[in-house]
Structures are given as C-alpha cells and as structure tokens.
Short mmCIF file of C-alpha atoms in Angstrom, two decimals:
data_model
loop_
_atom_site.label_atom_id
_atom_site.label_comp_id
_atom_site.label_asym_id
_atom_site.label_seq_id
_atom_site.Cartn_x
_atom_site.Cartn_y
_atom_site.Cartn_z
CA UNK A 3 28.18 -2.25 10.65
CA UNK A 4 26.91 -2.99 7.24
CA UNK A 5 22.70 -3.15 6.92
CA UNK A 6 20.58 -3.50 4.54
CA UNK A 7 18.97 -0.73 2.91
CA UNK A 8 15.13 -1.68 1.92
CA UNK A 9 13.06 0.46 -0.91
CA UNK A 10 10.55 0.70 1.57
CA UNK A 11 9.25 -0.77 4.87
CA UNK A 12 5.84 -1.33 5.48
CA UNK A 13 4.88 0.00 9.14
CA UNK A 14 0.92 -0.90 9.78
CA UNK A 15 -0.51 2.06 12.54
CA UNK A 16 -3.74 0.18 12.75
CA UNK A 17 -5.26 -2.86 11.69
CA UNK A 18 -8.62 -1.35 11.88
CA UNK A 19 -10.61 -0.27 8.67
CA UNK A 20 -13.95 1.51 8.33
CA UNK A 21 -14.77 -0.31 5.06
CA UNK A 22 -15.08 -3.68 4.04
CA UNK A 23 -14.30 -4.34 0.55
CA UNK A 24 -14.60 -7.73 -1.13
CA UNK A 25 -10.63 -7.40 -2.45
CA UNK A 26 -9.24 -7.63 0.96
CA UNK A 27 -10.26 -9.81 3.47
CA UNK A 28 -10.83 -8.65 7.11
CA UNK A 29 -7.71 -9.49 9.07
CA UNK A 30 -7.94 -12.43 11.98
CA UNK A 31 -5.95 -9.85 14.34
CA UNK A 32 -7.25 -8.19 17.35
CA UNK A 33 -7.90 -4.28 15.96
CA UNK A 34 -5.51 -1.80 17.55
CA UNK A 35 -3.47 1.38 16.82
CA UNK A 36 0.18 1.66 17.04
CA UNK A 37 0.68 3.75 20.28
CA UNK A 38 2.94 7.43 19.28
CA UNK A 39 5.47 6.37 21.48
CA UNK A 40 5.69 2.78 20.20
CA UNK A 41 5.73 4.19 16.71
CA UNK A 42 8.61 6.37 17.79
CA UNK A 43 10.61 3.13 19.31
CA UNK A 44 9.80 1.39 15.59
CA UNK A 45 11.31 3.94 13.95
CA UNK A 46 14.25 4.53 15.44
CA UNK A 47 15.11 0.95 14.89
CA UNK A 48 14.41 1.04 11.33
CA UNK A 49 15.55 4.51 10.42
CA UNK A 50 18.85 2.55 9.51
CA UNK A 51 17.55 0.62 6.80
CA UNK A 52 15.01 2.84 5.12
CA UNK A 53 14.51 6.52 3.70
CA UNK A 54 10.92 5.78 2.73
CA UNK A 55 8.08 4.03 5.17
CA UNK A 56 4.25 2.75 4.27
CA UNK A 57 2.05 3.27 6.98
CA UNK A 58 -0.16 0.46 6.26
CA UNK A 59 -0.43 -3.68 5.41
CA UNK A 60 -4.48 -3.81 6.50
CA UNK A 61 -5.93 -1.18 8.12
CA UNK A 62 -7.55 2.34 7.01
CA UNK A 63 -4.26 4.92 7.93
CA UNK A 64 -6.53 7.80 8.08
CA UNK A 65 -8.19 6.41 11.08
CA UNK A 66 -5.66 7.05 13.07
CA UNK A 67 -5.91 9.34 15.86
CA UNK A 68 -2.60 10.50 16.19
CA UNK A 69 -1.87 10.67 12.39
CA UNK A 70 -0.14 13.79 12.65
CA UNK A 71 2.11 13.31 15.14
CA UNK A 72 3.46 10.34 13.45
CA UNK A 73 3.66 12.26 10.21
CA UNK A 74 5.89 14.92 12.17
CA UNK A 75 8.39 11.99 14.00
CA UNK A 76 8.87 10.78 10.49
CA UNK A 77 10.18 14.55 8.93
CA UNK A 78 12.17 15.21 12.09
CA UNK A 79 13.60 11.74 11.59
CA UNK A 80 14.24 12.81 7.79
CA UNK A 81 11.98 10.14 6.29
CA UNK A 82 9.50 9.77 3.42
CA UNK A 83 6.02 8.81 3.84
CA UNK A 84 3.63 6.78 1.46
CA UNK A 85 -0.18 6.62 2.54
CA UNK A 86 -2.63 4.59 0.72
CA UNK A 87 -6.09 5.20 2.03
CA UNK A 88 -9.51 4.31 0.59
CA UNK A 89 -10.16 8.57 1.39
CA UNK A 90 -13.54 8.05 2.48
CA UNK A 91 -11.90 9.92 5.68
CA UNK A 92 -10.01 12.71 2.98
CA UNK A 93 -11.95 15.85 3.64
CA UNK A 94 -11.33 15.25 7.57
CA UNK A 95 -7.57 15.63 7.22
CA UNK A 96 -6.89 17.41 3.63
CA UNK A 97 -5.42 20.30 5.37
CA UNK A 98 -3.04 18.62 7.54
CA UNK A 99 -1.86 16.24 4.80
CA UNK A 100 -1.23 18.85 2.55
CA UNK A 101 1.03 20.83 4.77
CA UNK A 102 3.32 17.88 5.72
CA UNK A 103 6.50 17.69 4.68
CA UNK A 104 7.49 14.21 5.45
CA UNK A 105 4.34 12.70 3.56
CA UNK A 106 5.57 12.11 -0.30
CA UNK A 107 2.77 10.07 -2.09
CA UNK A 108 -0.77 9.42 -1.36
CA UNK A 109 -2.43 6.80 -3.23
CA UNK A 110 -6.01 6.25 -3.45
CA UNK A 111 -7.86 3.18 -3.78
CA UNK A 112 -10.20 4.54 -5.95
CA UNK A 113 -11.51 0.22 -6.74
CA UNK A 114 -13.00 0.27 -2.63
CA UNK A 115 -15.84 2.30 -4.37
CA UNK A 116 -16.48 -0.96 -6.25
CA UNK A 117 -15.38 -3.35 -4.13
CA UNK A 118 -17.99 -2.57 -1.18
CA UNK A 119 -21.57 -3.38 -1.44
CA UNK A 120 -24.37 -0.13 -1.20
CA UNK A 121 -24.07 2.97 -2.43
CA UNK A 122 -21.59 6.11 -1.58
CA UNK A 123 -21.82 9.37 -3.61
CA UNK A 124 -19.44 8.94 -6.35
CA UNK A 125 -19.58 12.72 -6.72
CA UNK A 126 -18.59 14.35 -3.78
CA UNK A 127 -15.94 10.85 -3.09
CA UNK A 128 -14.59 12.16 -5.94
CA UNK A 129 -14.45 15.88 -5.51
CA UNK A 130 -12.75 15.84 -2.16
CA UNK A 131 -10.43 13.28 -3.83
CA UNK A 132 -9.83 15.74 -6.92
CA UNK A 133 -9.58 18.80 -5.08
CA UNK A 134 -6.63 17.30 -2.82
CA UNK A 135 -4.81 15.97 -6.04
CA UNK A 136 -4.86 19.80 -7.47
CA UNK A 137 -3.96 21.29 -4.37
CA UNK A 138 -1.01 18.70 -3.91
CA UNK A 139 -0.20 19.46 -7.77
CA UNK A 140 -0.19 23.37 -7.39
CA UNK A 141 2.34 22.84 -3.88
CA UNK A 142 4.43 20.27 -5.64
CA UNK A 143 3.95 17.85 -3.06
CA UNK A 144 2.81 15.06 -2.23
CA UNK A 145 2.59 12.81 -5.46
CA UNK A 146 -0.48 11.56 -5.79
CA UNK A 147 -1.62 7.99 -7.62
CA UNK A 148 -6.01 7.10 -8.61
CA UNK A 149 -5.39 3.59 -8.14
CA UNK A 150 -7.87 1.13 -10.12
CA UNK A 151 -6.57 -2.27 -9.05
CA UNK A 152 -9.97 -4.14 -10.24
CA UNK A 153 -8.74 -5.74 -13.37
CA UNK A 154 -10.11 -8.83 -14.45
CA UNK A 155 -6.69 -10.77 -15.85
CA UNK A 156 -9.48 -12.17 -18.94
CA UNK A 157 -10.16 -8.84 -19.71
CA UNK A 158 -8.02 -5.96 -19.74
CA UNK A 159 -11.02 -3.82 -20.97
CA UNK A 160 -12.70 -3.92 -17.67
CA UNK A 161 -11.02 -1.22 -16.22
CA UNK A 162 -14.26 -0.03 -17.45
CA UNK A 163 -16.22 -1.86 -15.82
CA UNK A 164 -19.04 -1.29 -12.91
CA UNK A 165 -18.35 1.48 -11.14
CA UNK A 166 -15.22 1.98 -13.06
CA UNK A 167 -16.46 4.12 -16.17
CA UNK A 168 -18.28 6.85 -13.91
CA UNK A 169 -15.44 7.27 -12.34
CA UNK A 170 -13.26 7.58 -15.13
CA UNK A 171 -15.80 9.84 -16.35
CA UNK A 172 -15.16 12.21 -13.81
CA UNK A 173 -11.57 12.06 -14.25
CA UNK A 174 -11.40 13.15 -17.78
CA UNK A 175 -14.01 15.80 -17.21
CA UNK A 176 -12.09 17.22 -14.83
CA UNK A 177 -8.92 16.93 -16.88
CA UNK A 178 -9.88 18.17 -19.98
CA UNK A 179 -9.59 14.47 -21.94
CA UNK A 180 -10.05 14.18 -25.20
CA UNK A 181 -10.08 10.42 -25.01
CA UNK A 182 -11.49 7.33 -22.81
CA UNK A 183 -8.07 7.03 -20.21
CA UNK A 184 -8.56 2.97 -21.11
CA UNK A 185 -7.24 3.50 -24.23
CA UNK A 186 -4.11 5.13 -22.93
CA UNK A 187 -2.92 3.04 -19.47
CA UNK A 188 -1.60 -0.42 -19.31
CA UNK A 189 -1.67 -2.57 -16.19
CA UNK A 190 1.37 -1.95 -13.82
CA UNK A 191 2.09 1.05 -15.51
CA UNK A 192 0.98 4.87 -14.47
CA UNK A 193 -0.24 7.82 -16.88
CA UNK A 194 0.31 11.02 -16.19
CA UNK A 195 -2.57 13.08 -15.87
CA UNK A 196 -0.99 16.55 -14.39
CA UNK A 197 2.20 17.51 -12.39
CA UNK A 198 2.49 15.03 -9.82
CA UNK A 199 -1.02 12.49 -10.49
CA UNK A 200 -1.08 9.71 -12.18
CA UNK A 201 -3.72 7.27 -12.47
CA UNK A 202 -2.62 3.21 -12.01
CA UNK A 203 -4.34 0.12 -13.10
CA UNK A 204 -3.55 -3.30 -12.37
CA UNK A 205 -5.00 -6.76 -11.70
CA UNK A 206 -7.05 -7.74 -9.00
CA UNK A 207 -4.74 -10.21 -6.65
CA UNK A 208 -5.91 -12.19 -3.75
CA UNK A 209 -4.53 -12.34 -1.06
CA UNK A 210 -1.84 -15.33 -0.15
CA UNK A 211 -3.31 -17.69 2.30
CA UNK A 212 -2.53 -21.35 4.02
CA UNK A 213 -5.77 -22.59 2.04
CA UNK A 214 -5.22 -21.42 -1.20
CA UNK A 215 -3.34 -24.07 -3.60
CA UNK A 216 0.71 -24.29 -3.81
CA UNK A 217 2.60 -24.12 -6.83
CA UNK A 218 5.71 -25.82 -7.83
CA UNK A 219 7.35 -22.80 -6.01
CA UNK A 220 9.86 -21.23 -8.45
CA UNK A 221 10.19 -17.47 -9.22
CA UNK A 222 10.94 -14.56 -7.31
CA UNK A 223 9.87 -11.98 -5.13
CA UNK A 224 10.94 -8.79 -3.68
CA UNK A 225 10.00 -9.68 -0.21
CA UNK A 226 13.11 -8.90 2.21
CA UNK A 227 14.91 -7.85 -0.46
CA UNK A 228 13.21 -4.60 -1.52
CA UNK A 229 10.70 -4.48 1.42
CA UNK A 230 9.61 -5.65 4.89
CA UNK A 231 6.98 -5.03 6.67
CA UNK A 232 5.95 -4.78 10.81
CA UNK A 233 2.41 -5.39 11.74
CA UNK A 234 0.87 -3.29 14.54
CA UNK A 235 1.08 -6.26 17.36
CA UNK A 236 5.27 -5.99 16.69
CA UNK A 237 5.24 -8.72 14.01
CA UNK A 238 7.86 -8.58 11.66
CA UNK A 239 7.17 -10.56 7.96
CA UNK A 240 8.81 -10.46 4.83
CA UNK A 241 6.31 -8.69 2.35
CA UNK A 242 3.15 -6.32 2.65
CA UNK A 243 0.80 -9.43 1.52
CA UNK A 244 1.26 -11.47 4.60
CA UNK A 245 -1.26 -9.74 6.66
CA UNK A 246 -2.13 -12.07 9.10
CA UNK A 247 1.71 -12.67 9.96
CA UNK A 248 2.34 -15.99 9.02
CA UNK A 249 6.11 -16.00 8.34
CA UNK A 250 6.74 -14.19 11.83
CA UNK A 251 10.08 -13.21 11.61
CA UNK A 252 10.30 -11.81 14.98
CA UNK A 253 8.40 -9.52 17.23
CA UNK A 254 10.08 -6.10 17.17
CA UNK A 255 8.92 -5.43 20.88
CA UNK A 256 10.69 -8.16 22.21
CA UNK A 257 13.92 -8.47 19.55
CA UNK A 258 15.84 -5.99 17.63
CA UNK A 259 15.23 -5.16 14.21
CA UNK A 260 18.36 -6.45 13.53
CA UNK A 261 18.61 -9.67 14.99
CA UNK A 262 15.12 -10.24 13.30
CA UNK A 263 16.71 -10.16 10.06
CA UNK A 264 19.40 -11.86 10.62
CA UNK A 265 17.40 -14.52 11.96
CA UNK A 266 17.28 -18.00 10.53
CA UNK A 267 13.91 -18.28 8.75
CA UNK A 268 14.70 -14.54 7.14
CA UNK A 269 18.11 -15.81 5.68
CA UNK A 270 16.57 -19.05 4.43
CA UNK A 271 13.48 -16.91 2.71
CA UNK A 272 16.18 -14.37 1.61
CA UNK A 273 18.73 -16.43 0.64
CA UNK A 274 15.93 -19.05 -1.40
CA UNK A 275 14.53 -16.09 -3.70
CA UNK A 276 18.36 -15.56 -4.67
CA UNK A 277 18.22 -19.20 -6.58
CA UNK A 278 14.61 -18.46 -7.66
CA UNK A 279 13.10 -20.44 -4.82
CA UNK A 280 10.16 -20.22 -2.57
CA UNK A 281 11.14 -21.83 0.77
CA UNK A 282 8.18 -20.46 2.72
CA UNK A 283 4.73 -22.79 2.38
CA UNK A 284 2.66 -18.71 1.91
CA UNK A 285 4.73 -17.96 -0.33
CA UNK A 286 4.48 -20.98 -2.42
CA UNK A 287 0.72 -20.16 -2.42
CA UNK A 288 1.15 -16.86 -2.90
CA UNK A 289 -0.13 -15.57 -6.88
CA UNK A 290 1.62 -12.39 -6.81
CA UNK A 291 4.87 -13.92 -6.88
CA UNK A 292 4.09 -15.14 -10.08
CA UNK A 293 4.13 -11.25 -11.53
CA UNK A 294 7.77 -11.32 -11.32
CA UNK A 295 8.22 -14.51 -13.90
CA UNK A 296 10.58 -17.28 -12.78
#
C-alpha cells in the first residue's frame, strides 16, 4: 500500500512548559507527558510515513522525564530527531543529547529570553547554549540553529532590538565577527556561523485562533502535505500551529494513523490547498499561511 511520505511529523511529548513567553500563548489543554510506551505505539504507526519527527507543538521537550528513552526508540526505529527547546533546561541534559545518535538538529529559541518578563542571566544562558553548539560542531552532530524569531514585519532592523543586541553580542564575540550578524542574515534564511550552526531570524507570527479575523482564504500551506502533527492527548491536526487541536483529524488512540488521514475533513483540507484554497475556518484565520503567497 501506497502512503504518504511527510517532511516531518510533529509528535508533542508534553504540553507542559516551564516558561511563559508572550509569543506563544499557554495552551487550553490539560498538561501531561506522552507515556514511553504510548510514544512507542505512536511511532510505530507513523514510522511509515516519516524519516524525521519534532518532538514538540507547545510544550518545553526538555522537561520530559523520559527524554532519553524516547530519543533511543527513535534510533532503533532508524529515525531523525528535531528538538526545539527554549534550553533554559540545556546544562541538565548536554551530555545525553550530545551522545545521541537519533537526535539531528537542536534549535534554540534564543527570542524566549525576550519574550518573558524578569530577568535571567544572559551570560551563563548563553554559555551553556554556546558550549553545546561547539561540542555538537567538533562531533559533527547534531546541527544546531540560534533562532531569533522576534522580528517586527515594520522593521527588519529589530533583530537588534531589546534583548536582541546583547545577545548577538555574545555571538560574534565568541565567533570571532568582524561585523554586526544584522547586516549579514535575512528573515527565513540561516547564516552559517561554524560547521553545523547557523543562526535564523524571522518574523514574529501569532498564533492562528477562532477569534482572530478571516481572510478571503486563498493561498497555500504545507499543512498535510509536508507535515502533520499529533498532540499529546492522541489528537491528530494538520500543521504544528494548531495547538489547541481545532481541526481534530482523529485521535490516534482510538483510530489508525491511517484511517485518520484518509479521513474526510483531511482530504477536503488536503485536497483544498491543491486549488489554493483554505477550506478550514483556522486556517482561513491563520497569518502564516500568508508566507507562502497565493
């Protein structure tokens, strides 16, 4: 049988986070961790469609308890792992991340800094951060991305702003610089700062919800064509922005993967992107969408 064979799929561990940044809202859903054995379950279902899995839509990875264990199903199931973390939690598990085969990218959210009212040591968040990124270099593995995802869309120069600039600071200190990095990366685009790091700006988004305002609903996305994604609770949606499930496709503990997909509602979404057409009411409010042009 013939399936579809997604980029990536997003599989959430936890919906719990230990920060609370302005940029992403705190989800509605009861907080939980995805059990190792119900982990194991998901991923034998989706092994099919995927080579490469996200272990997050909300929720702080690192906080997971059994972290490890998952890390080790996904190399003996012979799949890539992406982590993005806010790495407030780094120094706890540098060592075990760093010897895992399975995990291939970590990306850091380097804008919670910003995002989260008070102060954190911008220092020693950034050395642990640093010293992981070298490490991972010198090994080879795992890539790893500085995210700033701050950007005000009026003004490209404020990936400079705030917090921003000490950070960035750091950065070209510690890579030998010999100009400001603004002057050098674009939005949606990475720089190469050393084998294997990069450092990624891009726009601040919001989040898609029911009570933001709906557009005339043409344009594209990527949702169930390049990606899906399964919240914690089992509930399969079409993109790693619907964090509250809204378009529930399915709930993986009580379907199949693949009947999910080949459910109804995921054809019609599916098949409506194909002629350029939202057919989903979050997805018509959705502003990320409109990234992709129509």
């Amino acid at each position: 049988m013939n399936v579809p064979k997604y980029k990536k799929i997003y599989m959430e561990i936890t919906s719990t986070c230990n920060l609370s940044c302005s940029f992403c809202p705190e989800t509605k859903r009861p907080k939980s961790f995805l059990s190792v054995k119900e982990f194991e379950r998901r991923l034998h279902e989706v092994r099919p469609y995927t080579d490469h899995l996200y272990l997050h839509v909300k929720g702080e990875p690192l906080l997971h308890p059994e972290l490890e264990k998952l890390l080790d199903l996904c190399m003996e199931n012979d799949i890539q792992v992406n982590l993005t973390t806010n790495a407030t939690l780094l120094s706890k598990h540098q060592e075990m991340l760093l010897r895992k085969p399975a995990l291939r990218q970590m990306n850091f959210s380097l804008h919670s800094l910003d995002g989260n009212e008070g102060e954190r040591d911008k220092d020693s968040y950034m050395r642990s951060i640093l010293d992981f990124a070298k490490e991972a270099s010198e090994k080879g593995r795992p890539m790893v991305s500085l995210r700033f995802w701050n950007i005000d869309r009026e003004d490209l120069l404020r990936l400079s702003h705030r917090k921003n600039r000490a950070l960035l600071e750091i950065i070209e200190k510690e890579f030998h610089l010999d100009h400001p990095i603004e002057e050098k990366v674009q939005p949606g685009r990475g720089l190469k700062l050393a084998n294997g790091i990069y450092i990624n700006q891009d726009h601040e988004f919001q989040w898609p919800a029911l009570t933001e305002e709906e557009d005339d609903g043409e344009g594209f996305c990527y949702g169930l064509k390049d990606q899906v994604g399964i919240l914690t609770d089992g509930t399969v949606v079409p993109c790693c922005l619907d964090g509250e499930g809204i378009i529930n496709l399915g709930n993986i503990k009580e379907q199949s993967f693949s009947s999910i997909l080949s459910s109804e509602r995921a054809k019609n979404l599916a098949e409506g992107f194909t002629r350029r057409t939202a057919v989903e009411e979050l997805c018509r409010k959705c502003g990320y969408r409109k990234r992709f042009g129509k």
